[in-house]
PDB file of C-alpha atoms in Angstrom:
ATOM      1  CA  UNK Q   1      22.422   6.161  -7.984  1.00  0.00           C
ATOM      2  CA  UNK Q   2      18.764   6.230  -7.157  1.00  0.00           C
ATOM      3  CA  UNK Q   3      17.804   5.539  -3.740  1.00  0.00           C
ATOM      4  CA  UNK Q   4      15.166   2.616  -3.506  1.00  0.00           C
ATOM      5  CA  UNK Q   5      11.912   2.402  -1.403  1.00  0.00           C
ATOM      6  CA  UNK Q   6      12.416   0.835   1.825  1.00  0.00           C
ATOM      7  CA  UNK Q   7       8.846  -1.183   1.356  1.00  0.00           C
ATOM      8  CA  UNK Q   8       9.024  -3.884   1.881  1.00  0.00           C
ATOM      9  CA  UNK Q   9       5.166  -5.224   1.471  1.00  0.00           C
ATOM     10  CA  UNK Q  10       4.143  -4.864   5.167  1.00  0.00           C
ATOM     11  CA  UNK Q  11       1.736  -2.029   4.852  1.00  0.00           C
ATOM     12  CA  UNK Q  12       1.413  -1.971   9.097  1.00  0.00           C
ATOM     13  CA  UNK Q  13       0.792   1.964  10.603  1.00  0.00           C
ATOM     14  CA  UNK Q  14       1.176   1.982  14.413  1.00  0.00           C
ATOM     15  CA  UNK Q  15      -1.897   4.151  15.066  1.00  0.00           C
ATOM     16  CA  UNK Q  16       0.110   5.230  18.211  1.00  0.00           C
ATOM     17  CA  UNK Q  17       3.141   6.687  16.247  1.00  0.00           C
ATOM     18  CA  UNK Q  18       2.043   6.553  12.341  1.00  0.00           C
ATOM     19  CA  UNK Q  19       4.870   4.580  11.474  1.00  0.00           C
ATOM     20  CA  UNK Q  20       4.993   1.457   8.906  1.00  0.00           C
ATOM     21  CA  UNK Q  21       6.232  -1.597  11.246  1.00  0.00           C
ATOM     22  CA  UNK Q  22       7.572  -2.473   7.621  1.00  0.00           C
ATOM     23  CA  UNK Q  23       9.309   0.001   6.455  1.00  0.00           C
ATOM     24  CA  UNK Q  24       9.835   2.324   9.061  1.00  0.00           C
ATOM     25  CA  UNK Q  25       8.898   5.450   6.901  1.00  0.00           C
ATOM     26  CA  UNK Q  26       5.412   7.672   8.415  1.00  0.00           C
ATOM     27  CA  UNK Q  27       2.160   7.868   6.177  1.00  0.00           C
ATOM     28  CA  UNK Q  28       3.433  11.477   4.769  1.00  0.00           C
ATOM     29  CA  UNK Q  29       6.937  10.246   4.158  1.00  0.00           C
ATOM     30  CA  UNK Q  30       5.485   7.136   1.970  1.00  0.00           C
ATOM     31  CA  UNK Q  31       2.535   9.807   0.216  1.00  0.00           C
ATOM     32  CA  UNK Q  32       5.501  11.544  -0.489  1.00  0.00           C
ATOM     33  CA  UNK Q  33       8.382   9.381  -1.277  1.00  0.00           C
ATOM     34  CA  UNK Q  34       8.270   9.589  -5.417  1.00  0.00           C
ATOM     35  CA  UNK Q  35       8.172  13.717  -5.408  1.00  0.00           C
ATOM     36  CA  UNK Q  36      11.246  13.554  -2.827  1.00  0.00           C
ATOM     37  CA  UNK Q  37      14.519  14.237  -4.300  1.00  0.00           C
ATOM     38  CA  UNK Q  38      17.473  12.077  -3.312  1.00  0.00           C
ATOM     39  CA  UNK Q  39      18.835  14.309  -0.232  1.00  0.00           C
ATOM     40  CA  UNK Q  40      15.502  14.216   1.231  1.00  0.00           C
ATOM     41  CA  UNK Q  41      15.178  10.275   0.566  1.00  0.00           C
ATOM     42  CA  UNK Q  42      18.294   9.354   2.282  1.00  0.00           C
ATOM     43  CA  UNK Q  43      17.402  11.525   4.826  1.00  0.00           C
ATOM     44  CA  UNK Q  44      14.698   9.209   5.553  1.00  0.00           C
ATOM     45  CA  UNK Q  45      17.132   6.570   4.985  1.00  0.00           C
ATOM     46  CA  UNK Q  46      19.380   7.288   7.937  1.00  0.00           C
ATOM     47  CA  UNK Q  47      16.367   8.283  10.045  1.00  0.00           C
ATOM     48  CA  UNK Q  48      14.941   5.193   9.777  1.00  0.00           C
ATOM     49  CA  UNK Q  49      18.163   3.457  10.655  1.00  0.00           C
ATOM     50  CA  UNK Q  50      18.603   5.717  13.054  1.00  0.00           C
ATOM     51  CA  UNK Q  51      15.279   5.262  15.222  1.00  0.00           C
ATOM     52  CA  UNK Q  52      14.831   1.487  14.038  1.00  0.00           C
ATOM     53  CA  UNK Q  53      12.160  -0.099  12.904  1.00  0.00           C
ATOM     54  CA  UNK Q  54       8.289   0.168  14.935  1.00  0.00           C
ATOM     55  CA  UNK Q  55       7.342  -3.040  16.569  1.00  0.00           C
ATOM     56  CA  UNK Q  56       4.031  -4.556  15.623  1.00  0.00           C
ATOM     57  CA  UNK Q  57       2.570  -4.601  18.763  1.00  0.00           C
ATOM     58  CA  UNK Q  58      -1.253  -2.457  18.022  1.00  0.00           C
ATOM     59  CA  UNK Q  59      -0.067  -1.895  14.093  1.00  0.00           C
ATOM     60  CA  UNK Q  60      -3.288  -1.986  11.610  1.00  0.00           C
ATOM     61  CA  UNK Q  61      -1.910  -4.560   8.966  1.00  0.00           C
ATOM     62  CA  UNK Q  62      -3.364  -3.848   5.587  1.00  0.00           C
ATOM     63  CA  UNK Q  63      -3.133  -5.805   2.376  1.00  0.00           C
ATOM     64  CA  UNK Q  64      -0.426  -4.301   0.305  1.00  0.00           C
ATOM     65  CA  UNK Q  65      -1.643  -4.942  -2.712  1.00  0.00           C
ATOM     66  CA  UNK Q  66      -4.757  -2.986  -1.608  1.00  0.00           C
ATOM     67  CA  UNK Q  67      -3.538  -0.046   0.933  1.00  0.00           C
ATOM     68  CA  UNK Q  68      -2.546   2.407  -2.059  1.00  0.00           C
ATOM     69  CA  UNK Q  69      -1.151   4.154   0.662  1.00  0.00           C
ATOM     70  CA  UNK Q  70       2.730   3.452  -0.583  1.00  0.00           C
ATOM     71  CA  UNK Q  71       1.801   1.514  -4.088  1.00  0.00           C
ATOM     72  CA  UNK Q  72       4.908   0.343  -3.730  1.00  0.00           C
ATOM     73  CA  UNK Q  73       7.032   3.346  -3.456  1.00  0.00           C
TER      74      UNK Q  73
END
């Protein structure tokens, strides 16, 4: 079964820790996240369960729609 995106529409980087207050993933992790195979995705996965997800406090919200950083992915 094919592991889903964790986006979740909140395109948010903490410029302190380049994480997504949405979905928890880094700026190279969501660049990356269609070439990734599974292993490496649920990697992420547990990572991100792992460390929790960034508050907001000092995050740069962007428009989803218009970011293109994840497109969704």
């Amino acid at each position: 079964m094919a592991i889903s995106s964790p986006c979740i529409k909140v395109c948010a980087v903490d410029p302190a820790t380049n994480i997504c207050v949405g979905c928890g993933r880094s700026s190279d992790q969501i660049l990356g996240w269609a070439y990734l195979t599974e292993a490496e995705r649920l990697e992420i996965m547990e990572e991100i369960a792992y460390r929790g997800r960034p508050p907001a406090a000092g995050a740069i919200a962007m428009d989803c729609e218009s970011c293109a950083l994840c497109a969704g992915r």
